[in-house]
Amino acid sequence: MNNNGLVIWEGESLIDGSSIVLLMTGLIYSTNRKTGNQLQTWIMRSDIHPIEAVKTGDDESICGSCSRRGQGKNTDTGIRTCYVAVHQSPTQVWRTYKNNDYARYNESYNPFLNRRSLRMGSYGDPAAVPIEVWKNLIDVTYGHTGFTSQWRDEYAKPLKGLVQASCNSVEDMELAKSMGWKTYTSRPVGHPKVKGLLECRFKSSDGTIKCEQCMLCDGTKSHIMIEDHGIRFKQRIYRS
């Protein structure tokens, strides 16, 4: 049995009704260079390998209308600009789940979770999972961060005040703000900072301040901006 993870929930995606799973890892320790030692959560199709889901477009069940998905048959450009390397951690976590090597969450884990902060959606959009599932985890952890690209959609509204609206332009940000969301906006590589927006502290501190120390992206505090990151952005494939 893998003691670093748990099966939190299995059920139907709020996006399209497909079978999905919410997994948690990092129970012993998380080594994510940006978030630090936060509990990581993974939203994935329970019936389809994550790489296959990206190739076929079935990742829509867990990523919704996010413009960064790419490759799949249901996307406009076919260019994937998501920062998550699906062949790495998501594949490893999914395989462990399919091998039945994760225990299932129950309340006996709560005293341990009380000492940790939560990352909502290390992969996948939190809006795919019922709000009651997230509220239970938020209640038993000492803080959380999260983002949703589905902030325009009705089913994502319960997340307002819990996660940041993920925005790809200043226009997106202004719209999300007008709808009552706190925002997390990316800007193309090399473009200037936007006055009045707080730069992501991980980037502004050259990586010395991690998410577990900052905790501003909890849906209530600030509007944040970050330069596009990930392999695709460094190659300047993405254009706004």
Tab-separated table of C-alpha atoms in Angstrom:
chain	number	residue	atom	x	y	z
A	1	MET	CA	0.000	0.000	0.000
A	2	ASN	CA	1.249	3.489	-0.913
A	3	ASN	CA	1.148	5.582	2.278
A	4	ASN	CA	1.695	8.884	0.488
A	5	GLY	CA	-1.785	9.053	-1.071
A	6	LEU	CA	-5.525	8.595	-0.602
A	7	VAL	CA	-8.621	8.116	-2.717
A	8	ILE	CA	-10.774	11.048	-1.598
A	9	TRP	CA	-13.830	10.705	-3.832
A	10	GLU	CA	-15.142	8.943	-6.938
A	11	GLY	CA	-18.206	10.035	-8.878
A	12	GLU	CA	-19.571	11.928	-11.870
A	13	SER	CA	-17.904	15.032	-13.254
A	14	LEU	CA	-19.971	18.184	-12.824
A	15	ILE	CA	-18.669	19.194	-16.245
A	16	ASP	CA	-20.012	16.344	-18.373
A	17	GLY	CA	-21.130	13.500	-16.090
A	18	SER	CA	-18.195	11.195	-16.878
A	19	SER	CA	-16.548	9.019	-14.236
A	20	ILE	CA	-13.781	10.864	-12.409
A	21	VAL	CA	-11.720	10.461	-9.255
A	22	LEU	CA	-10.206	12.883	-6.749
A	23	LEU	CA	-6.897	11.653	-5.333
A	24	MET	CA	-4.649	13.203	-2.705
A	25	THR	CA	-0.885	12.789	-2.472
A	26	GLY	CA	1.847	14.294	-0.344
A	27	LEU	CA	0.647	12.805	2.935
A	28	ILE	CA	4.228	12.026	3.935
A	29	TYR	CA	5.844	14.895	2.071
A	30	SER	CA	5.389	16.846	-1.157
A	31	THR	CA	8.451	18.032	-3.061
A	32	ASN	CA	6.687	20.375	-5.514
A	33	ARG	CA	9.154	23.184	-6.152
A	34	LYS	CA	6.468	25.883	-6.429
A	35	THR	CA	3.866	24.901	-3.854
A	36	GLY	CA	6.166	23.360	-1.247
A	37	ASN	CA	4.843	20.824	1.227
A	38	GLN	CA	1.150	21.231	0.425
A	39	LEU	CA	-1.205	18.307	0.114
A	40	GLN	CA	-1.682	17.762	-3.625
A	41	THR	CA	-5.015	16.815	-5.205
A	42	TRP	CA	-5.457	15.206	-8.609
A	43	ILE	CA	-8.723	15.234	-10.568
A	44	MET	CA	-8.659	12.628	-13.324
A	45	ARG	CA	-10.831	10.362	-15.387
A	46	SER	CA	-11.116	7.164	-13.388
A	47	ASP	CA	-11.556	5.056	-16.510
A	48	ILE	CA	-9.043	6.550	-18.970
A	49	HIS	CA	-5.269	6.935	-18.717
A	50	PRO	CA	-4.498	10.682	-18.414
A	51	ILE	CA	-2.295	10.710	-21.504
A	52	GLU	CA	-5.014	9.017	-23.546
A	53	ALA	CA	-7.583	11.479	-22.185
A	54	VAL	CA	-5.459	14.385	-23.435
A	55	LYS	CA	-5.010	12.800	-26.867
A	56	THR	CA	-8.712	12.086	-27.349
A	57	GLY	CA	-10.109	15.211	-25.731
A	58	ASP	CA	-11.691	13.227	-22.908
A	59	ASP	CA	-9.778	15.421	-20.458
A	60	GLU	CA	-12.674	17.831	-20.972
A	61	SER	CA	-14.329	15.919	-18.109
A	62	ILE	CA	-11.736	17.260	-15.688
A	63	CYS	CA	-10.447	20.409	-17.417
A	64	GLY	CA	-13.649	21.745	-18.958
A	65	SER	CA	-13.246	24.576	-21.446
A	66	CYS	CA	-9.713	25.511	-20.381
A	67	SER	CA	-7.974	26.937	-23.458
A	68	ARG	CA	-4.648	25.422	-22.408
A	69	ARG	CA	-5.680	21.780	-22.808
A	70	GLY	CA	-4.591	21.346	-26.424
A	71	GLN	CA	-4.021	18.202	-28.522
A	72	GLY	CA	-7.492	16.740	-28.028
A	73	LYS	CA	-10.197	16.581	-30.645
A	74	ASN	CA	-12.362	19.118	-28.824
A	75	THR	CA	-9.832	21.952	-28.731
A	76	ASP	CA	-9.449	24.816	-31.182
A	77	THR	CA	-5.703	25.004	-31.784
A	78	GLY	CA	-4.379	21.570	-30.883
A	79	ILE	CA	-1.480	23.247	-29.059
A	80	ARG	CA	-1.199	22.240	-25.416
A	81	THR	CA	-0.028	25.118	-23.214
A	82	CYS	CA	-0.918	23.598	-19.843
A	83	TYR	CA	1.984	23.691	-17.393
A	84	VAL	CA	1.226	20.145	-16.163
A	85	ALA	CA	3.369	17.418	-17.737
A	86	VAL	CA	0.731	14.677	-17.807
A	87	HIS	CA	3.261	11.915	-18.476
A	88	GLN	CA	4.932	12.630	-15.141
A	89	SER	CA	3.092	12.947	-11.805
A	90	PRO	CA	-0.492	12.529	-13.115
A	91	THR	CA	0.425	9.258	-14.831
A	92	GLN	CA	2.230	7.936	-11.776
A	93	VAL	CA	-0.656	8.868	-9.469
A	94	TRP	CA	-3.257	7.367	-11.825
A	95	ARG	CA	-1.347	4.086	-12.132
A	96	THR	CA	-1.056	3.787	-8.362
A	97	TYR	CA	-4.806	4.376	-8.084
A	98	LYS	CA	-5.584	1.750	-10.742
A	99	ASN	CA	-3.373	-0.722	-8.892
A	100	ASN	CA	-5.525	-0.156	-5.784
A	101	ASP	CA	-2.449	0.984	-3.870
A	102	TYR	CA	-4.087	4.021	-2.233
A	103	ALA	CA	-6.220	3.709	0.894
A	104	ARG	CA	-9.628	5.402	0.929
A	105	TYR	CA	-10.094	8.559	2.923
A	106	ASN	CA	-11.984	8.419	6.219
A	107	GLU	CA	-12.173	10.677	9.269
A	108	SER	CA	-9.295	8.896	10.990
A	109	TYR	CA	-6.956	10.865	8.697
A	110	ASN	CA	-8.294	14.257	9.859
A	111	PRO	CA	-5.864	14.845	12.760
A	112	PHE	CA	-2.990	14.461	10.321
A	113	LEU	CA	-4.596	16.673	7.652
A	114	ASN	CA	-5.174	19.379	10.277
A	115	ARG	CA	-1.445	20.123	10.188
A	116	ARG	CA	-1.263	20.646	6.424
A	117	SER	CA	-2.430	23.083	3.766
A	118	LEU	CA	-4.303	21.937	0.668
A	119	ARG	CA	-3.710	22.523	-3.026
A	120	MET	CA	-7.034	22.201	-4.841
A	121	GLY	CA	-6.353	20.847	-8.313
A	122	SER	CA	-2.683	19.979	-8.804
A	123	TYR	CA	-4.103	18.593	-12.035
A	124	GLY	CA	-7.683	19.049	-13.180
A	125	ASP	CA	-10.176	21.789	-12.379
A	126	PRO	CA	-11.754	21.851	-8.899
A	127	ALA	CA	-15.098	22.741	-10.509
A	128	ALA	CA	-15.442	19.158	-11.754
A	129	VAL	CA	-15.837	17.924	-8.152
A	130	PRO	CA	-18.885	18.641	-5.930
A	131	ILE	CA	-18.380	21.560	-3.565
A	132	GLU	CA	-19.283	19.414	-0.541
A	133	VAL	CA	-16.190	17.275	-1.149
A	134	TRP	CA	-13.937	20.343	-1.170
A	135	LYS	CA	-15.581	21.926	1.861
A	136	ASN	CA	-14.957	18.774	3.865
A	137	LEU	CA	-11.247	18.903	2.996
A	138	ILE	CA	-11.039	22.644	3.639
A	139	ASP	CA	-12.615	22.124	7.053
A	140	VAL	CA	-9.942	19.639	8.105
A	141	THR	CA	-6.855	21.409	6.686
A	142	TYR	CA	-5.401	24.687	7.929
A	143	GLY	CA	-5.459	26.539	4.624
A	144	HIS	CA	-5.834	26.056	0.892
A	145	THR	CA	-5.045	27.432	-2.562
A	146	GLY	CA	-6.841	26.774	-5.832
A	147	PHE	CA	-7.799	27.990	-9.292
A	148	THR	CA	-10.628	27.395	-11.742
A	149	SER	CA	-10.834	28.098	-15.462
A	150	GLN	CA	-14.595	27.474	-15.334
A	151	TRP	CA	-15.442	30.738	-13.548
A	152	ARG	CA	-17.844	31.756	-16.316
A	153	ASP	CA	-19.963	28.643	-15.802
A	154	GLU	CA	-22.851	28.213	-13.395
A	155	TYR	CA	-21.589	24.956	-11.901
A	156	ALA	CA	-18.371	26.692	-10.780
A	157	LYS	CA	-20.110	29.450	-8.798
A	158	PRO	CA	-19.965	27.568	-5.454
A	159	LEU	CA	-16.171	27.893	-5.666
A	160	LYS	CA	-16.307	31.697	-5.606
A	161	GLY	CA	-14.545	32.824	-2.448
A	162	LEU	CA	-12.614	29.541	-2.253
A	163	VAL	CA	-10.385	29.654	-5.350
A	164	GLN	CA	-9.009	32.196	-7.812
A	165	ALA	CA	-10.466	32.656	-11.281
A	166	SER	CA	-7.739	31.561	-13.693
A	167	CYS	CA	-7.473	34.229	-16.414
A	168	ASN	CA	-5.449	34.394	-19.626
A	169	SER	CA	-5.700	38.122	-20.298
A	170	VAL	CA	-6.404	41.444	-18.631
A	171	GLU	CA	-9.814	41.395	-20.313
A	172	ASP	CA	-10.567	38.028	-18.707
A	173	MET	CA	-9.414	39.384	-15.369
A	174	GLU	CA	-11.665	42.436	-15.522
A	175	LEU	CA	-14.658	40.278	-16.411
A	176	ALA	CA	-13.955	37.830	-13.598
A	177	LYS	CA	-13.530	40.709	-11.139
A	178	SER	CA	-16.870	42.147	-12.227
A	179	MET	CA	-18.417	38.757	-11.410
A	180	GLY	CA	-17.019	38.816	-7.891
A	181	TRP	CA	-13.997	36.541	-8.291
A	182	LYS	CA	-10.471	37.053	-7.047
A	183	THR	CA	-8.197	36.428	-10.010
A	184	TYR	CA	-4.918	34.801	-11.046
A	185	THR	CA	-3.849	36.137	-14.433
A	186	SER	CA	-1.024	35.012	-16.688
A	187	ARG	CA	0.808	37.334	-19.030
A	188	PRO	CA	2.899	36.315	-22.053
A	189	VAL	CA	6.630	35.838	-21.531
A	190	GLY	CA	8.455	39.148	-21.722
A	191	HIS	CA	5.346	41.321	-21.401
A	192	PRO	CA	5.428	44.022	-18.697
A	193	LYS	CA	3.763	43.688	-15.325
A	194	VAL	CA	0.317	45.230	-14.933
A	195	LYS	CA	0.089	48.082	-12.465
A	196	GLY	CA	-2.090	47.348	-9.472
A	197	LEU	CA	-1.720	43.563	-9.623
A	198	LEU	CA	0.373	41.673	-7.099
A	199	GLU	CA	3.079	39.582	-8.745
A	200	CYS	CA	3.079	35.909	-7.719
A	201	ARG	CA	5.427	35.765	-4.748
A	202	PHE	CA	7.055	32.562	-5.949
A	203	LYS	CA	8.194	34.362	-9.083
A	204	SER	CA	9.017	37.700	-7.452
A	205	SER	CA	11.111	35.970	-4.778
A	206	ASP	CA	12.948	33.758	-7.286
A	207	GLY	CA	11.346	30.699	-5.730
A	208	THR	CA	12.180	31.324	-2.092
A	209	ILE	CA	8.530	31.996	-1.138
A	210	LYS	CA	6.398	28.994	-1.961
A	211	CYS	CA	2.616	28.654	-2.025
A	212	GLU	CA	2.492	27.013	1.407
A	213	GLN	CA	4.111	30.156	2.855
A	214	CYS	CA	2.183	32.715	0.810
A	215	MET	CA	-1.383	31.335	0.731
A	216	LEU	CA	-2.796	34.402	-1.048
A	217	CYS	CA	-4.564	32.302	-3.698
A	218	ASP	CA	-7.431	31.175	-1.469
A	219	GLY	CA	-10.154	33.046	-3.335
A	220	THR	CA	-10.520	35.849	-0.792
A	221	LYS	CA	-7.402	38.013	-0.570
A	222	SER	CA	-5.775	39.386	-3.730
A	223	HIS	CA	-5.669	39.656	-7.502
A	224	ILE	CA	-2.439	37.981	-8.640
A	225	MET	CA	-0.466	37.993	-11.888
A	226	ILE	CA	2.273	35.634	-13.098
A	227	GLU	CA	4.377	35.352	-16.223
A	228	ASP	CA	3.429	32.316	-18.325
A	229	HIS	CA	5.376	29.295	-17.162
A	230	GLY	CA	6.013	25.752	-18.302
A	231	ILE	CA	7.937	24.280	-21.228
A	232	ARG	CA	5.539	25.500	-23.905
A	233	PHE	CA	5.608	29.065	-22.650
A	234	LYS	CA	9.389	29.119	-22.405
A	235	GLN	CA	9.430	28.129	-26.056
A	236	ARG	CA	7.019	31.020	-26.724
A	237	ILE	CA	4.504	28.789	-28.460
A	238	TYR	CA	1.661	30.519	-26.653
A	239	ARG	CA	0.619	33.906	-27.947
A	240	SER	CA	-2.067	36.117	-26.425
